[in-house]
């Protein structure tokens, strides 16, 4: 069974190059209903199995907004 990601997280401020107006990664991912979480940190500490949370504030009419993002990892 093929699986598709529900979310892509990166540790930089933007998944696309901000020097131009083109946003190919945003267009491709959001067009496939894949959420993008940018400007994350400590991704190297994630294990193979974890729960990810991105809790947004109540903001209406915004195209982009900050979230409180964190992961719950299983400690061995």
Tab-separated table of C-alpha atoms in Angstrom:
chain	number	residue	atom	x	y	z
A	1	UNK	CA	0.000	0.000	0.000
A	2	UNK	CA	1.497	3.353	-1.041
A	3	UNK	CA	1.502	6.078	1.571
A	4	UNK	CA	1.454	9.826	1.045
A	5	UNK	CA	2.747	12.271	3.619
A	6	UNK	CA	0.225	14.524	5.331
A	7	UNK	CA	2.852	17.084	6.315
A	8	UNK	CA	6.363	18.149	5.287
A	9	UNK	CA	8.491	19.865	7.922
A	10	UNK	CA	11.740	21.727	7.223
A	11	UNK	CA	14.297	23.573	9.326
A	12	UNK	CA	14.548	26.702	7.184
A	13	UNK	CA	12.332	29.749	6.900
A	14	UNK	CA	10.829	28.808	3.533
A	15	UNK	CA	10.612	25.616	1.500
A	16	UNK	CA	10.925	27.668	-1.709
A	17	UNK	CA	13.638	30.076	-2.829
A	18	UNK	CA	12.461	33.537	-1.737
A	19	UNK	CA	14.531	35.444	-4.302
A	20	UNK	CA	11.764	35.178	-6.902
A	21	UNK	CA	7.991	35.033	-6.851
A	22	UNK	CA	7.709	31.390	-7.940
A	23	UNK	CA	6.662	28.957	-5.219
A	24	UNK	CA	6.911	25.525	-6.894
A	25	UNK	CA	7.211	23.497	-3.684
A	26	UNK	CA	4.262	25.282	-2.091
A	27	UNK	CA	2.196	24.810	-5.247
A	28	UNK	CA	3.029	21.108	-5.534
A	29	UNK	CA	2.637	20.197	-1.857
A	30	UNK	CA	-0.406	22.294	-1.013
A	31	UNK	CA	-2.019	21.201	-4.302
A	32	UNK	CA	-1.649	17.608	-3.084
A	33	UNK	CA	-3.197	18.538	0.317
A	34	UNK	CA	0.181	18.203	2.065
A	35	UNK	CA	0.654	20.772	4.843
A	36	UNK	CA	4.016	22.583	5.106
A	37	UNK	CA	5.607	23.391	8.484
A	38	UNK	CA	8.588	25.714	8.055
A	39	UNK	CA	11.228	27.102	10.399
A	40	UNK	CA	11.296	24.046	12.668
A	41	UNK	CA	14.306	23.062	14.762
A	42	UNK	CA	15.839	19.901	16.243
A	43	UNK	CA	14.440	17.675	13.488
A	44	UNK	CA	17.535	15.492	13.878
A	45	UNK	CA	16.239	14.444	17.303
A	46	UNK	CA	13.077	12.836	15.924
A	47	UNK	CA	12.836	9.071	16.083
A	48	UNK	CA	11.205	6.784	13.532
A	49	UNK	CA	7.925	7.013	15.446
A	50	UNK	CA	6.683	10.292	16.901
A	51	UNK	CA	3.573	12.423	17.256
A	52	UNK	CA	3.746	15.935	15.790
A	53	UNK	CA	1.602	18.840	16.939
A	54	UNK	CA	1.233	22.266	15.326
A	55	UNK	CA	-1.152	24.330	17.396
A	56	UNK	CA	-2.188	27.575	15.675
A	57	UNK	CA	-3.597	30.669	17.348
A	58	UNK	CA	-7.097	31.779	16.346
A	59	UNK	CA	-6.369	33.959	13.302
A	60	UNK	CA	-8.916	34.507	10.538
A	61	UNK	CA	-8.108	35.440	6.955
A	62	UNK	CA	-4.350	34.810	7.121
A	63	UNK	CA	-2.415	32.890	4.486
A	64	UNK	CA	0.477	32.180	6.816
A	65	UNK	CA	0.708	32.191	10.584
A	66	UNK	CA	2.899	30.996	13.456
A	67	UNK	CA	2.156	27.820	15.359
A	68	UNK	CA	3.410	26.261	18.552
A	69	UNK	CA	5.047	23.189	17.037
A	70	UNK	CA	6.360	20.242	19.025
A	71	UNK	CA	6.862	16.508	18.731
A	72	UNK	CA	6.307	13.786	21.277
A	73	UNK	CA	8.965	11.101	20.883
A	74	UNK	CA	9.155	7.702	22.513
A	75	UNK	CA	12.049	7.541	24.974
A	76	UNK	CA	13.961	4.273	25.114
